[in-house]
CSV table of C-alpha atoms in Angstrom, one decimal:
chain,number,residue,atom,x,y,z
A,1,GLY,CA,5.2,19.9,-5.5
A,2,ALA,CA,2.7,17.7,-7.3
A,3,GLY,CA,2.2,14.2,-5.9
A,4,VAL,CA,1.7,11.0,-7.8
A,5,SER,CA,-1.2,11.1,-10.2
A,6,GLN,CA,-3.2,8.3,-11.8
A,7,SER,CA,-5.7,8.2,-14.6
A,8,PRO,CA,-8.4,7.4,-15.1
A,9,SER,CA,-9.8,7.6,-11.5
A,10,ASN,CA,-12.5,5.2,-12.4
A,11,LYS,CA,-12.8,2.7,-15.3
A,12,VAL,CA,-15.7,0.4,-16.2
A,13,THR,CA,-15.0,-2.1,-18.9
A,14,GLU,CA,-16.6,-5.2,-20.3
A,15,LYS,CA,-15.2,-8.6,-19.8
A,16,GLY,CA,-12.7,-9.4,-22.5
A,17,LYS,CA,-11.7,-5.9,-23.3
A,18,ASP,CA,-8.2,-4.5,-22.8
A,19,VAL,CA,-7.5,-1.5,-20.4
A,20,GLU,CA,-4.6,0.8,-19.8
A,21,LEU,CA,-4.0,2.5,-16.5
A,22,ARG,CA,-1.6,5.4,-16.3
A,23,CYS,CA,0.7,6.6,-13.5
A,24,ASP,CA,2.6,9.9,-13.3
A,25,PRO,CA,5.2,9.6,-10.5
A,26,ILE,CA,6.7,12.5,-8.6
A,27,SER,CA,9.3,14.2,-10.7
A,28,GLY,CA,12.8,12.8,-9.9
A,29,HIS,CA,11.6,9.6,-8.2
A,30,THR,CA,13.6,6.8,-9.7
A,31,ALA,CA,11.5,3.9,-8.4
A,32,LEU,CA,7.9,3.2,-9.3
A,33,TYR,CA,5.6,0.4,-8.0
A,34,TRP,CA,2.2,-0.9,-9.0
A,35,TYR,CA,-0.1,-2.5,-6.4
A,36,ARG,CA,-3.6,-4.0,-6.6
A,37,GLN,CA,-6.2,-3.8,-3.8
A,38,SER,CA,-9.3,-5.9,-3.9
A,39,LEU,CA,-12.3,-4.8,-1.9
A,40,GLY,CA,-11.6,-4.9,1.8
A,41,GLN,CA,-8.2,-6.3,1.4
A,42,GLY,CA,-4.6,-5.2,1.7
A,43,LEU,CA,-2.4,-4.2,-1.1
A,44,GLU,CA,-0.9,-6.8,-3.4
A,45,PHE,CA,2.4,-6.0,-5.1
A,46,LEU,CA,2.4,-6.3,-8.9
A,47,ILE,CA,5.5,-4.8,-10.4
A,48,TYR,CA,8.5,-2.6,-9.6
A,49,PHE,CA,10.7,-0.3,-11.8
A,50,GLN,CA,14.0,1.1,-10.7
A,51,GLY,CA,15.8,3.4,-13.1
A,52,ASN,CA,17.0,1.6,-16.2
A,53,SER,CA,17.1,-1.9,-14.5
A,54,ALA,CA,14.9,-4.7,-15.7
A,55,PRO,CA,11.6,-4.5,-13.8
A,56,ASP,CA,10.7,-6.9,-11.1
A,57,LYS,CA,7.5,-8.5,-12.5
A,58,SER,CA,7.2,-11.2,-9.9
A,59,GLY,CA,3.9,-10.0,-8.6
A,60,LEU,CA,2.0,-10.0,-11.9
A,61,PRO,CA,-0.9,-12.5,-11.5
A,62,SER,CA,-1.0,-13.7,-15.1
A,63,ASP,CA,0.5,-13.0,-18.6
A,64,ARG,CA,-2.5,-10.8,-19.3
A,65,PHE,CA,-0.9,-8.2,-17.1
A,66,SER,CA,2.0,-6.1,-18.4
A,67,ALA,CA,3.5,-2.7,-17.6
A,68,GLU,CA,6.1,-0.4,-19.0
A,69,ARG,CA,7.8,2.8,-17.9
A,70,THR,CA,8.8,5.2,-20.6
A,71,GLY,CA,11.8,7.5,-20.2
A,72,GLY,CA,12.0,6.6,-16.5
A,73,SER,CA,8.9,8.6,-15.7
A,74,VAL,CA,5.3,7.8,-16.7
A,75,SER,CA,4.2,4.2,-16.4
A,76,THR,CA,1.3,2.3,-18.0
A,77,LEU,CA,-0.2,-0.9,-16.6
A,78,THR,CA,-2.1,-2.9,-19.3
A,79,ILE,CA,-4.5,-5.6,-18.6
A,80,GLN,CA,-5.6,-7.7,-21.7
A,81,ARG,CA,-8.8,-9.6,-22.0
A,82,THR,CA,-10.0,-8.4,-18.6
A,83,GLN,CA,-11.8,-10.8,-16.3
A,84,GLN,CA,-14.2,-10.0,-13.5
A,85,GLU,CA,-11.6,-11.0,-10.9
A,86,ASP,CA,-9.5,-8.1,-12.2
A,87,SER,CA,-11.9,-5.7,-10.6
A,88,ALA,CA,-10.0,-3.8,-7.9
A,89,VAL,CA,-8.3,-0.5,-7.1
A,90,TYR,CA,-4.9,-0.2,-8.8
A,91,LEU,CA,-2.4,1.9,-6.9
A,92,CYS,CA,0.8,3.4,-8.1
A,93,ALA,CA,3.6,4.6,-5.8
A,94,SER,CA,6.9,6.3,-6.4
A,95,THR,CA,10.0,6.8,-4.2
A,96,GLN,CA,13.3,8.6,-4.2
A,97,ASP,CA,14.9,6.6,-1.5
A,98,ARG,CA,13.3,3.2,-1.8
A,99,VAL,CA,12.0,3.5,1.7
A,100,LEU,CA,9.2,6.1,1.8
A,101,GLN,CA,6.7,5.4,-0.9
A,102,TYR,CA,4.2,8.1,-2.1
A,103,PHE,CA,1.0,6.7,-3.4
A,104,GLY,CA,-1.4,8.0,-6.0
A,105,PRO,CA,-5.1,8.1,-5.6
A,106,GLY,CA,-5.6,4.9,-7.5
A,107,THR,CA,-7.7,3.8,-10.4
A,108,ARG,CA,-10.9,1.8,-9.5
A,109,LEU,CA,-11.4,-0.8,-12.2
A,110,THR,CA,-14.7,-2.5,-12.6
A,111,VAL,CA,-15.1,-5.4,-15.1
A,112,THR,CA,-18.7,-6.1,-15.9
B,1,SER,CA,1.8,-16.2,2.6
B,2,GLN,CA,0.4,-13.0,4.1
B,3,GLN,CA,3.3,-11.1,5.6
B,4,GLY,CA,1.4,-8.5,7.7
B,5,GLU,CA,-1.7,-9.2,9.6
B,6,GLU,CA,-3.5,-6.5,11.6
B,7,ASP,CA,-5.9,-6.9,14.4
B,8,PRO,CA,-8.5,-6.1,15.1
B,9,GLN,CA,-10.0,-6.1,11.7
B,10,ALA,CA,-12.4,-3.4,12.8
B,11,LEU,CA,-12.4,-1.0,15.8
B,12,SER,CA,-15.1,1.5,16.8
B,13,ILE,CA,-14.4,4.0,19.5
B,14,GLN,CA,-15.7,7.4,20.8
B,15,GLU,CA,-14.0,10.6,20.1
B,16,GLY,CA,-11.3,11.4,22.7
B,17,GLU,CA,-10.5,7.7,23.4
B,18,ASN,CA,-7.3,6.0,22.4
B,19,ALA,CA,-7.1,3.5,19.5
B,20,THR,CA,-4.6,0.7,19.4
B,21,MET,CA,-4.0,-1.5,16.4
B,22,ASN,CA,-1.6,-4.4,16.1
B,23,CYS,CA,0.3,-5.9,13.3
B,24,SER,CA,2.2,-9.2,13.1
B,25,TYR,CA,4.5,-10.3,10.4
B,26,LYS,CA,6.4,-13.5,9.5
B,27,THR,CA,9.9,-12.8,8.1
B,28,SER,CA,12.8,-10.6,9.0
B,29,ILE,CA,12.4,-6.9,8.1
B,30,ASN,CA,14.4,-3.8,7.4
B,31,ASN,CA,11.6,-1.5,8.5
B,32,LEU,CA,7.9,-1.4,9.2
B,33,GLN,CA,5.6,1.4,8.2
B,34,TRP,CA,2.0,2.4,9.0
B,35,TYR,CA,-0.2,3.9,6.3
B,36,ARG,CA,-3.7,5.4,6.4
B,37,GLN,CA,-6.3,5.0,3.7
B,38,ASN,CA,-9.5,7.0,3.4
B,39,SER,CA,-12.4,5.6,1.4
B,40,GLY,CA,-10.4,2.8,-0.4
B,41,ARG,CA,-8.2,5.2,-2.3
B,42,GLY,CA,-4.7,6.5,-2.0
B,43,LEU,CA,-2.5,5.7,1.0
B,44,VAL,CA,-0.9,8.3,3.2
B,45,HIS,CA,2.3,7.4,5.0
B,46,LEU,CA,2.1,7.9,8.7
B,47,ILE,CA,5.3,6.7,10.3
B,48,LEU,CA,8.2,4.4,9.7
B,49,ILE,CA,10.1,2.4,12.4
B,50,ARG,CA,13.4,0.7,11.6
B,51,SER,CA,14.2,-2.8,12.7
B,52,ASN,CA,16.7,-1.5,15.3
B,53,GLU,CA,14.2,0.9,16.9
B,54,ARG,CA,11.7,0.0,19.6
B,55,GLU,CA,9.4,3.0,19.8
B,56,LYS,CA,8.7,6.1,17.8
B,57,HIS,CA,6.4,9.1,18.2
B,58,SER,CA,4.8,11.5,15.7
B,59,GLY,CA,2.2,13.9,17.1
B,60,ARG,CA,-0.7,11.8,18.4
B,61,LEU,CA,0.8,8.6,17.0
B,62,ARG,CA,3.0,6.2,18.9
B,63,VAL,CA,4.4,3.1,17.2
B,64,THR,CA,6.2,0.2,18.9
B,65,LEU,CA,8.1,-2.6,17.3
B,66,ASP,CA,9.1,-5.9,18.9
B,67,THR,CA,11.2,-7.9,16.5
B,68,SER,CA,11.5,-10.9,18.8
B,69,LYS,CA,7.7,-11.3,18.6
B,70,LYS,CA,7.5,-10.0,15.0
B,71,SER,CA,4.8,-7.5,16.0
B,72,SER,CA,4.1,-3.8,16.0
B,73,SER,CA,1.4,-1.6,17.4
B,74,LEU,CA,0.0,1.8,16.4
B,75,LEU,CA,-1.5,3.9,19.1
B,76,ILE,CA,-3.6,7.0,18.2
B,77,THR,CA,-4.2,9.1,21.3
B,78,ALA,CA,-7.1,11.5,21.8
B,79,SER,CA,-8.9,10.2,18.7
B,80,ARG,CA,-10.9,12.5,16.4
B,81,ALA,CA,-13.7,11.8,14.0
B,82,ALA,CA,-11.3,12.7,11.2
B,83,ASP,CA,-9.1,9.7,12.2
B,84,THR,CA,-11.8,7.4,10.8
B,85,ALA,CA,-10.0,5.4,8.1
B,86,SER,CA,-8.3,2.1,7.3
B,87,TYR,CA,-4.9,1.6,8.8
B,88,PHE,CA,-2.3,-0.7,7.2
B,89,CYS,CA,1.1,-1.9,8.3
B,90,ALA,CA,3.6,-2.6,5.6
B,91,THR,CA,6.9,-4.4,5.9
B,92,ASP,CA,10.0,-4.0,3.9
B,93,GLY,CA,11.5,-7.4,4.1
B,94,GLU,CA,15.2,-8.3,4.1
B,95,GLU,CA,14.5,-10.9,1.5
B,96,THR,CA,12.4,-8.9,-0.9
B,97,SER,CA,13.9,-7.0,-3.8
B,98,GLY,CA,13.6,-3.3,-4.5
B,99,SER,CA,12.1,-2.5,-1.1
B,100,ARG,CA,8.6,-3.5,-2.3
B,101,LEU,CA,6.2,-3.4,0.6
B,102,THR,CA,4.1,-6.2,1.9
B,103,PHE,CA,0.8,-5.1,3.3
B,104,GLY,CA,-1.5,-6.5,5.9
B,105,GLU,CA,-5.2,-6.5,5.4
B,106,GLY,CA,-5.8,-3.5,7.5
B,107,THR,CA,-7.8,-2.3,10.5
B,108,GLN,CA,-10.9,-0.3,9.8
B,109,LEU,CA,-11.1,2.4,12.5
B,110,THR,CA,-14.3,4.3,13.2
B,111,VAL,CA,-14.3,7.2,15.6
B,112,ASN,CA,-17.7,8.3,16.6
B,113,PRO,CA,-18.3,12.0,17.4
């Protein structure tokens, strides 16, 4: 079946603009995660959704970052008033069993 | 604090040789996983080892886990040029919620043909 998809694959934006990144998880996966990866670094946890429970937002770096998951499926990560330090690859993952996470190809965000 | 730390940061070998990468972590874990990443994009799950396991094999991959030393190693035998990628360990800590993974900074492996 289809894997996790993310869009856009690349996004270039000017400092101060808002951006929306989209994640389509694997159908039926109840948990969804967002991670951020800066150049040459490991992945940094951002936010976690599990079913209808309140999301774990403990990894969001500032109040400019927010995310939602509609209907328990598609998720959108929004970054308001982007800064140059927001430039990174944003990765989404979904899982059925909360153990094995399946990752999307990521969105490379460049803030100029 | 950084949970997982891999070493070496970069490894360059010839095709056919074995590659060993190490990972250390700080807190108690439920399991440890190894992922592979090509060209800075999506990660592919390679292997998972649970905290009560000491060794696991999958094809040319062998993973060991020493919970007393809080360390793991990934061995790729008979390497191929196509194994060139970044390899990350990720831990699922007992204290973290929702099984979120904590990643190390990765080892960049280059296999020269």
